[in-house]
Amino acid sequence: MPDLQRRELLVQGSAALAAIAVLYASRRAYAFPKQVGEEVIPWLDQPTENPDPVGIQKQLVWEDLDSWITPNDKFFSISHFNRPTIDEKTWSMEIGGLVKKPLKLTLADIRARPRQEVVFTVECSGNHGFPFFTGGIGNARWAGTPLAPILEEAGVLEKGIEVVFFGTDTGEVPIRDVKMQQNFARSMSLADAMNPDNLLCYEMNGTALPAANGFPVRLIAPGWYGIANVKWLKRIEVRDTRFMSLLMARDYVTIREEDHNGETVWTETSVGRALIKSAPAKVTRKDSDYTIIGAAWGAPIDRVEVQVDQGPWAPATIDHSEEAEHAWKIWSLDWANPSPGEHMVTSRAVSTTGQIQPAMDDPLIAKKHTYWESNGQVTRRVRV
Ligand SMILES: Nc1nc2c(c(=O)[nH]1)N[C@H]1C(S)=C(S)[C@@H](COP(=O)(O)O)O[C@H]1N2
Ligand SMILES: [Mo]
């Protein structure tokens, strides 16, 4: 699009936004808690039956979202292999590979180190990639000790560029006719691993990590998709080449068609950092007042806009009562006098750097051939 035309559209766009802000007066500053006499209207479109109730547990039921922090007993969990039960008395973790001084840490050693907390929304990158998988997300206060000083203490050697995190869980990994029993493993570049936000985490919302979420110790990598947050840690290893495990280089790979001057280029990238996203959580009714409530995450969120049916995008009100850099933002919008019948509700998040959550027909989403990184705009159907 020529620059001038684009600018004109943007100007018109913001004028339109101002006009409809009056139409949808966003009076509700706090989305939670539920107000007296408020009723939740269930979405007409519901996820299909979970085909893997062992691997995928406790998905978020969006209509039930009523707190910024997701309680542990309602927090989703994913396991690709088995779900190990670990005895903390015999458990310890090694930090080895290309380091001057390999370390072995018990849970007590890790707990004795400086404590750091982060409120971080974990989303599985496959969330919204399948009709049965729309609740692979939760927000928790994680506590542990920073990883970087431990790597520093071990002393990464000059040629170390990659840090591999091995879980205790194992599963069968096939390549052609070769089958191997391997540990769950994911890696990060040394620079990414040294991020001061990364935690060797042993606590979730004030209690020991639940078994499903990685007891006794997991990696918490704020700003990354769920897959990077390796649970049931067993060993951390520094290596001198990129690590091409199942979950780095074959599964959890995003394959896209990109257009480069009329020619198709196929890109294949390993899922890593989270992407900007939002979703409507629920529509509530109190007497004749309707409210749309939702969440936005994956990038520093500037604003969220909501579209009903094919109408204009209306600015939602962000609830600033509970916020953190790596946590979802809860938003709401008063929906004045919806006409009786079925409606479609779509949200889109805009980041502080002007990134907009892509529409489902944006080439970023439409030309993506794999499930992961499904951060396209979410549309829900509701009858009022
Ligand atoms: N060891 C290990 N870590 C793992 C997984 C796993 O199967 N094994 N699943 C990953 C995936 S795909 C996701 S989305 C997150 C989910 O974290 P949760 O189970 O605590 O919600 O854990 C990640 N860490
Ligand atoms: Mo995941």
Coordinates of C-alpha atoms and ligand atoms in Angstrom, one line a residue:
M1 CA 0.0 0.0 0.0
P2 CA 1.4 3.5 -0.9
D3 CA 2.5 5.4 2.2
L4 CA 0.1 8.2 1.8
Q5 CA -2.9 6.0 1.5
R6 CA -1.8 4.0 4.5
R7 CA -1.4 7.2 6.6
E8 CA -4.9 8.4 5.5
L9 CA -6.4 5.1 6.6
L10 CA -4.6 5.3 9.9
V11 CA -5.9 8.8 10.5
Q12 CA -9.4 7.8 9.5
G13 CA -9.0 4.8 11.7
S14 CA -8.3 6.7 14.9
A15 CA -11.1 9.2 14.2
A16 CA -13.5 6.2 13.9
L17 CA -12.1 4.8 17.1
A18 CA -12.8 8.1 19.0
A19 CA -16.4 8.1 17.6
I20 CA -17.2 4.6 18.6
A21 CA -15.6 5.1 22.0
V22 CA -18.8 7.1 22.8
L23 CA -20.9 4.2 21.5
Y24 CA -19.3 1.7 23.7
A25 CA -18.7 3.6 26.9
S26 CA -16.1 1.6 28.7
R27 CA -17.1 2.3 32.3
R28 CA -15.8 -0.9 34.0
A29 CA -12.2 -0.3 35.3
Y30 CA -12.0 -3.7 37.1
A31 CA -12.9 -6.8 35.2
F32 CA -12.8 -8.9 38.4
P33 CA -14.2 -10.0 40.7
K34 CA -17.6 -11.0 39.5
Q35 CA -20.3 -8.5 40.3
V36 CA -23.4 -9.3 42.3
G37 CA -26.2 -10.6 40.1
E38 CA -23.8 -11.1 37.1
E39 CA -24.3 -14.1 34.9
V40 CA -21.8 -15.5 32.4
I41 CA -23.2 -16.4 29.0
P42 CA -21.5 -19.5 27.7
W43 CA -20.0 -19.3 24.2
L44 CA -21.8 -21.2 21.5
D45 CA -18.5 -22.5 20.0
Q46 CA -17.0 -24.8 22.5
P47 CA -13.7 -26.8 22.2
T48 CA -14.1 -30.3 21.0
E49 CA -13.3 -33.4 23.1
N50 CA -9.7 -33.6 24.2
P51 CA -8.2 -36.7 22.4
D52 CA -5.2 -36.8 24.9
P53 CA -6.4 -36.5 28.5
V54 CA -3.1 -37.8 29.8
G55 CA -0.9 -35.4 27.9
I56 CA -3.1 -32.3 28.1
Q57 CA -4.8 -31.6 31.5
K58 CA -6.9 -28.9 33.1
Q59 CA -7.2 -26.6 30.1
L60 CA -8.5 -23.1 31.0
V61 CA -12.2 -22.9 30.6
W62 CA -12.4 -19.3 29.4
E63 CA -15.9 -18.6 30.8
D64 CA -14.5 -19.5 34.3
L65 CA -11.7 -16.9 34.1
D66 CA -12.4 -14.8 37.2
S67 CA -8.9 -13.9 38.6
W68 CA -5.7 -12.5 37.3
I69 CA -3.7 -15.4 38.9
T70 CA -4.7 -18.9 37.8
P71 CA -5.0 -21.1 40.9
N72 CA -2.7 -24.2 40.8
D73 CA -5.7 -26.6 40.8
K74 CA -7.0 -25.0 37.6
F75 CA -3.6 -24.6 35.9
F76 CA -3.2 -26.5 32.6
S77 CA -0.4 -28.9 32.1
I78 CA 1.2 -30.6 29.1
S79 CA 3.4 -33.6 29.0
H80 CA 4.8 -35.0 25.8
F81 CA 6.3 -38.1 27.4
N82 CA 5.6 -39.6 30.8
R83 CA 4.7 -37.6 33.9
P84 CA 7.5 -38.5 36.3
T85 CA 7.1 -38.6 40.1
I86 CA 10.3 -37.3 41.7
D87 CA 11.5 -37.9 45.2
E88 CA 13.0 -34.6 46.4
K89 CA 15.2 -36.4 48.9
T90 CA 17.2 -38.2 46.2
W91 CA 16.8 -35.6 43.5
S92 CA 19.7 -33.4 42.4
M93 CA 20.5 -31.5 39.2
E94 CA 23.8 -31.3 37.3
I95 CA 25.2 -28.3 35.5
G96 CA 27.8 -29.7 33.1
G97 CA 29.2 -29.8 29.6
L98 CA 31.5 -27.0 28.6
V99 CA 32.0 -25.5 32.0
K100 CA 35.1 -25.0 34.1
K101 CA 33.4 -26.4 37.3
P102 CA 30.5 -28.8 36.9
L103 CA 27.9 -28.3 39.7
K104 CA 25.5 -30.7 41.4
L105 CA 22.7 -28.9 43.2
T106 CA 20.1 -30.4 45.6
L107 CA 16.7 -28.8 46.1
A108 CA 18.0 -27.4 49.4
D109 CA 21.0 -25.9 47.6
I110 CA 18.7 -24.2 45.1
R111 CA 16.3 -23.0 47.8
A112 CA 19.3 -21.6 49.8
R113 CA 20.2 -19.3 46.9
P114 CA 18.7 -15.8 46.3
R115 CA 15.0 -15.9 45.7
Q116 CA 13.3 -14.2 42.8
E117 CA 9.7 -14.1 41.8
V118 CA 8.0 -13.4 38.5
V119 CA 4.3 -13.3 37.5
F120 CA 4.4 -14.9 34.0
T121 CA 1.6 -16.1 31.7
V122 CA 2.6 -19.5 30.2
E123 CA 0.9 -20.3 27.0
C124 CA 1.5 -23.5 25.0
S125 CA 2.4 -22.4 21.4
G126 CA -0.1 -25.0 20.1
N127 CA -2.9 -23.2 21.9
H128 CA -5.7 -22.4 19.4
G129 CA -3.9 -24.6 16.9
F130 CA -6.5 -27.4 17.3
P131 CA -10.2 -27.4 17.8
F132 CA -9.8 -29.3 21.1
F133 CA -7.0 -27.1 22.4
T134 CA -8.0 -23.5 23.3
G135 CA -7.2 -23.4 27.0
G136 CA -3.4 -24.1 27.1
I137 CA -2.7 -21.0 29.1
G138 CA -2.4 -19.8 32.7
N139 CA -0.9 -17.1 34.8
A140 CA 1.1 -17.8 37.9
R141 CA 3.5 -16.3 40.4
W142 CA 6.6 -18.4 40.0
A143 CA 9.5 -18.3 42.5
G144 CA 13.0 -19.7 42.3
T145 CA 16.6 -18.7 42.0
P146 CA 18.0 -16.9 38.9
L147 CA 19.8 -19.2 36.5
A148 CA 22.5 -16.8 35.2
P149 CA 24.6 -16.7 38.4
I150 CA 24.6 -20.5 38.5
L151 CA 25.9 -20.6 34.9
E152 CA 28.5 -18.0 35.9
E153 CA 29.5 -20.0 38.9
A154 CA 30.0 -23.1 36.8
G155 CA 32.0 -20.9 34.4
V156 CA 31.0 -21.4 30.8
L157 CA 34.0 -22.1 28.6
E158 CA 34.8 -19.8 25.6
K159 CA 33.3 -22.2 23.0
G160 CA 30.0 -22.8 24.8
I161 CA 27.2 -21.3 22.8
E162 CA 24.2 -23.4 23.6
V163 CA 22.5 -24.4 26.9
V164 CA 20.5 -27.6 26.9
F165 CA 17.8 -28.3 29.6
F166 CA 17.0 -32.0 30.1
G167 CA 13.9 -33.1 31.8
T168 CA 13.6 -36.3 33.8
D169 CA 10.7 -37.5 31.6
T170 CA 11.5 -39.9 28.7
G171 CA 9.7 -41.0 25.6
E172 CA 10.1 -42.8 22.4
V173 CA 11.5 -40.6 19.6
P174 CA 11.4 -42.1 16.1
I175 CA 13.5 -41.1 13.1
R176 CA 12.7 -43.2 10.1
D177 CA 13.0 -46.8 11.4
V178 CA 15.2 -45.9 14.3
K179 CA 13.5 -45.5 17.7
M180 CA 15.1 -44.1 20.7
Q181 CA 14.1 -43.6 24.4
Q182 CA 15.2 -40.0 25.1
N183 CA 14.8 -37.4 27.8
F184 CA 12.6 -34.4 27.0
A185 CA 15.2 -31.7 26.0
R186 CA 15.1 -28.1 24.9
S187 CA 17.9 -25.6 24.4
M188 CA 18.5 -21.9 24.3
S189 CA 21.5 -19.8 23.1
L190 CA 23.8 -18.9 25.9
A191 CA 22.8 -15.3 25.6
D192 CA 19.1 -16.2 26.0
A193 CA 19.8 -18.5 28.9
M194 CA 21.7 -15.8 30.7
N195 CA 18.7 -13.5 30.7
P196 CA 18.3 -12.3 34.3
D197 CA 14.6 -13.1 34.3
N198 CA 15.2 -16.9 33.9
L199 CA 14.5 -18.9 37.0
L200 CA 15.2 -22.3 38.3
C201 CA 11.7 -22.4 39.8
Y202 CA 10.5 -24.4 42.7
E203 CA 7.4 -22.6 43.7
M204 CA 4.1 -21.8 42.0
N205 CA 1.6 -19.4 43.6
G206 CA 3.2 -19.8 47.0
T207 CA 3.4 -23.6 47.2
A208 CA 5.9 -26.2 46.1
L209 CA 5.6 -26.8 42.3
P210 CA 2.8 -29.3 41.7
A211 CA 4.0 -32.6 40.2
A212 CA 2.1 -31.8 36.9
N213 CA 3.9 -28.5 36.6
G214 CA 7.5 -29.7 37.1
F215 CA 8.2 -30.7 40.7
P216 CA 10.8 -30.3 42.1
V217 CA 12.4 -27.8 39.8
R218 CA 11.6 -26.4 36.4
L219 CA 12.9 -23.6 34.1
I220 CA 10.8 -20.5 34.0
A221 CA 11.7 -18.4 31.0
P222 CA 9.5 -15.3 31.0
G223 CA 8.6 -14.1 27.5
W224 CA 8.9 -17.6 26.0
Y225 CA 6.3 -20.1 24.9
G226 CA 5.5 -22.9 27.3
I227 CA 7.7 -25.4 25.5
A228 CA 10.9 -23.6 26.6
N229 CA 9.9 -23.9 30.2
V230 CA 11.4 -27.3 30.8
K231 CA 9.8 -29.2 33.7
W232 CA 11.2 -31.9 36.0
L233 CA 14.8 -30.6 35.4
K234 CA 17.5 -33.2 35.6
R235 CA 20.6 -31.7 33.9
I236 CA 21.7 -28.5 32.3
E237 CA 24.5 -28.9 29.7
V238 CA 26.5 -26.3 27.8
R239 CA 27.5 -27.3 24.3
D240 CA 29.4 -25.9 21.3
T241 CA 26.7 -26.4 18.6
R242 CA 23.0 -25.8 18.2
F243 CA 20.9 -28.6 19.8
M244 CA 18.5 -30.2 17.3
S245 CA 16.3 -32.3 19.6
L246 CA 12.8 -33.5 18.6
L247 CA 11.3 -30.5 20.4
M248 CA 13.7 -28.0 18.9
A249 CA 14.0 -29.0 15.4
R250 CA 11.3 -31.4 14.3
D251 CA 8.2 -30.9 16.5
Y252 CA 7.4 -27.4 17.6
V253 CA 8.6 -26.1 14.3
T254 CA 6.7 -23.4 12.5
I255 CA 6.6 -23.8 8.7
R256 CA 5.4 -20.8 6.7
E257 CA 5.1 -19.8 3.1
E258 CA 6.6 -16.4 2.6
D259 CA 6.4 -14.3 -0.5
H260 CA 9.8 -12.9 -1.6
N261 CA 9.3 -10.9 -4.8
G262 CA 6.7 -13.2 -6.2
E263 CA 8.5 -16.3 -5.3
T264 CA 7.6 -18.6 -2.4
V265 CA 10.2 -19.2 0.3
W266 CA 9.4 -21.8 2.9
T267 CA 10.6 -20.9 6.3
E268 CA 11.0 -23.4 9.1
T269 CA 11.7 -21.9 12.5
S270 CA 11.9 -23.4 16.0
V271 CA 9.2 -22.1 18.3
G272 CA 10.7 -19.9 21.0
R273 CA 9.6 -16.4 22.1
A274 CA 5.9 -15.7 22.7
L275 CA 3.9 -13.7 20.2
I276 CA 1.4 -11.0 20.8
K277 CA -2.1 -12.4 21.3
S278 CA -5.5 -11.8 23.0
A279 CA -8.8 -13.6 23.3
P280 CA -12.3 -12.8 24.5
A281 CA -12.8 -14.8 27.8
K282 CA -16.5 -14.3 28.5
V283 CA -19.6 -12.2 28.0
T284 CA -21.4 -11.3 31.2
R285 CA -24.9 -10.0 31.7
K286 CA -26.2 -8.0 34.7
D287 CA -29.8 -7.0 34.2
S288 CA -29.6 -5.5 30.7
D289 CA -25.9 -4.6 30.8
Y290 CA -23.5 -6.8 28.8
T291 CA -19.8 -6.8 29.3
I292 CA -17.1 -8.5 27.2
I293 CA -14.1 -9.5 29.3
G294 CA -10.8 -11.0 28.0
A295 CA -7.0 -11.2 28.3
A296 CA -4.0 -10.1 26.2
W297 CA -0.4 -11.3 26.5
G298 CA 2.7 -12.3 24.6
A299 CA 4.2 -8.8 24.2
P300 CA 4.1 -5.5 26.1
I301 CA 0.4 -4.6 25.5
D302 CA -0.5 -1.0 24.6
R303 CA -4.2 -1.6 24.0
V304 CA -6.9 -4.1 23.0
E305 CA -9.7 -3.6 20.5
V306 CA -12.9 -5.5 20.2
Q307 CA -15.0 -6.1 17.2
V308 CA -18.6 -7.3 17.3
D309 CA -19.8 -8.9 14.1
Q310 CA -18.5 -6.8 11.2
G311 CA -18.7 -3.6 13.2
P312 CA -15.9 -1.1 14.0
W313 CA -13.1 -1.9 16.4
A314 CA -13.8 -0.5 19.8
P315 CA -11.1 0.2 22.5
A316 CA -11.4 -2.0 25.6
T317 CA -10.5 -0.8 29.0
I318 CA -7.4 -2.5 30.5
D319 CA -7.7 -3.4 34.1
H320 CA -4.6 -1.9 35.8
S321 CA -5.4 -3.2 39.2
E322 CA -3.0 -6.2 38.8
E323 CA -0.3 -6.0 36.2
A324 CA 3.2 -7.4 35.6
E325 CA 5.6 -7.2 32.7
H326 CA 5.3 -10.9 31.7
A327 CA 1.7 -11.4 32.7
W328 CA -1.5 -11.2 30.7
K329 CA -3.6 -8.0 30.9
I330 CA -7.2 -8.3 31.7
W331 CA -9.5 -6.1 29.7
S332 CA -13.2 -5.4 29.4
L333 CA -15.7 -3.5 27.3
D334 CA -19.3 -2.5 28.0
W335 CA -21.4 -3.9 25.2
A336 CA -24.4 -1.5 25.0
N337 CA -27.7 -2.9 23.9
P338 CA -26.7 -5.9 21.8
S339 CA -29.5 -6.9 19.5
P340 CA -31.1 -10.2 20.5
G341 CA -29.6 -13.2 18.6
E342 CA -26.2 -14.6 17.7
H343 CA -23.1 -12.4 17.6
M344 CA -19.4 -12.8 16.8
V345 CA -16.9 -11.3 19.2
T346 CA -13.2 -10.8 18.1
S347 CA -10.4 -9.1 20.0
R348 CA -7.0 -7.9 18.8
A349 CA -4.1 -6.8 20.9
V350 CA -1.7 -4.0 19.9
S351 CA 1.8 -3.8 21.4
T352 CA 3.6 -0.7 22.7
T353 CA 5.8 -1.0 19.6
G354 CA 2.7 -0.9 17.3
Q355 CA 2.6 -4.6 16.5
I356 CA -1.0 -5.8 15.8
Q357 CA -2.2 -9.3 16.6
P358 CA -2.7 -10.7 13.1
A359 CA -6.2 -11.5 11.6
M360 CA -6.8 -15.1 10.6
D361 CA -6.5 -14.1 7.0
D362 CA -3.2 -12.3 7.4
P363 CA -0.5 -14.2 5.4
L364 CA 1.4 -14.7 8.7
I365 CA -1.4 -17.0 9.8
A366 CA -3.1 -18.1 6.6
K367 CA 0.2 -19.2 5.1
K368 CA 1.4 -21.0 8.3
H369 CA 1.2 -24.7 7.7
T370 CA 1.8 -26.0 11.2
Y371 CA -0.1 -25.7 14.5
W372 CA 2.3 -23.8 16.6
E373 CA 2.4 -20.0 17.2
S374 CA -1.3 -19.7 16.5
N375 CA -1.6 -16.1 17.6
G376 CA -4.2 -15.1 15.1
Q377 CA -7.3 -13.1 16.3
V378 CA -9.7 -15.3 18.2
T379 CA -13.4 -15.0 17.3
R380 CA -16.1 -16.4 19.6
R381 CA -19.8 -16.8 19.0
V382 CA -22.4 -15.9 21.6
R383 CA -26.2 -15.6 21.7
V384 CA -27.7 -12.8 23.7
Ligands
LIG1 N1 10.1 -31.9 30.9 C1 9.1 -31.4 30.3 N2 8.9 -30.1 30.3 C2 7.9 -29.5 29.6 C3 7.0 -30.3 28.8 C4 7.2 -31.7 28.9 O1 6.4 -32.5 28.3 N3 8.2 -32.2 29.6 N4 5.9 -29.7 28.1 C5 6.2 -28.3 27.7 C6 5.1 -27.7 27.1 S1 4.7 -28.1 25.6 C7 4.4 -26.7 27.8 S2 3.2 -25.8 27.0 C8 4.7 -26.3 29.1 C9 3.4 -26.3 30.0 O2 3.7 -26.0 31.3 P1 2.7 -26.5 32.4 O3 2.5 -28.0 32.1 O4 3.3 -26.2 33.7 O5 1.4 -25.8 32.2 O6 5.6 -27.1 29.7 C10 6.7 -27.5 28.9 N5 7.7 -28.2 29.6
MO2 MO 3.3 -26.6 24.7

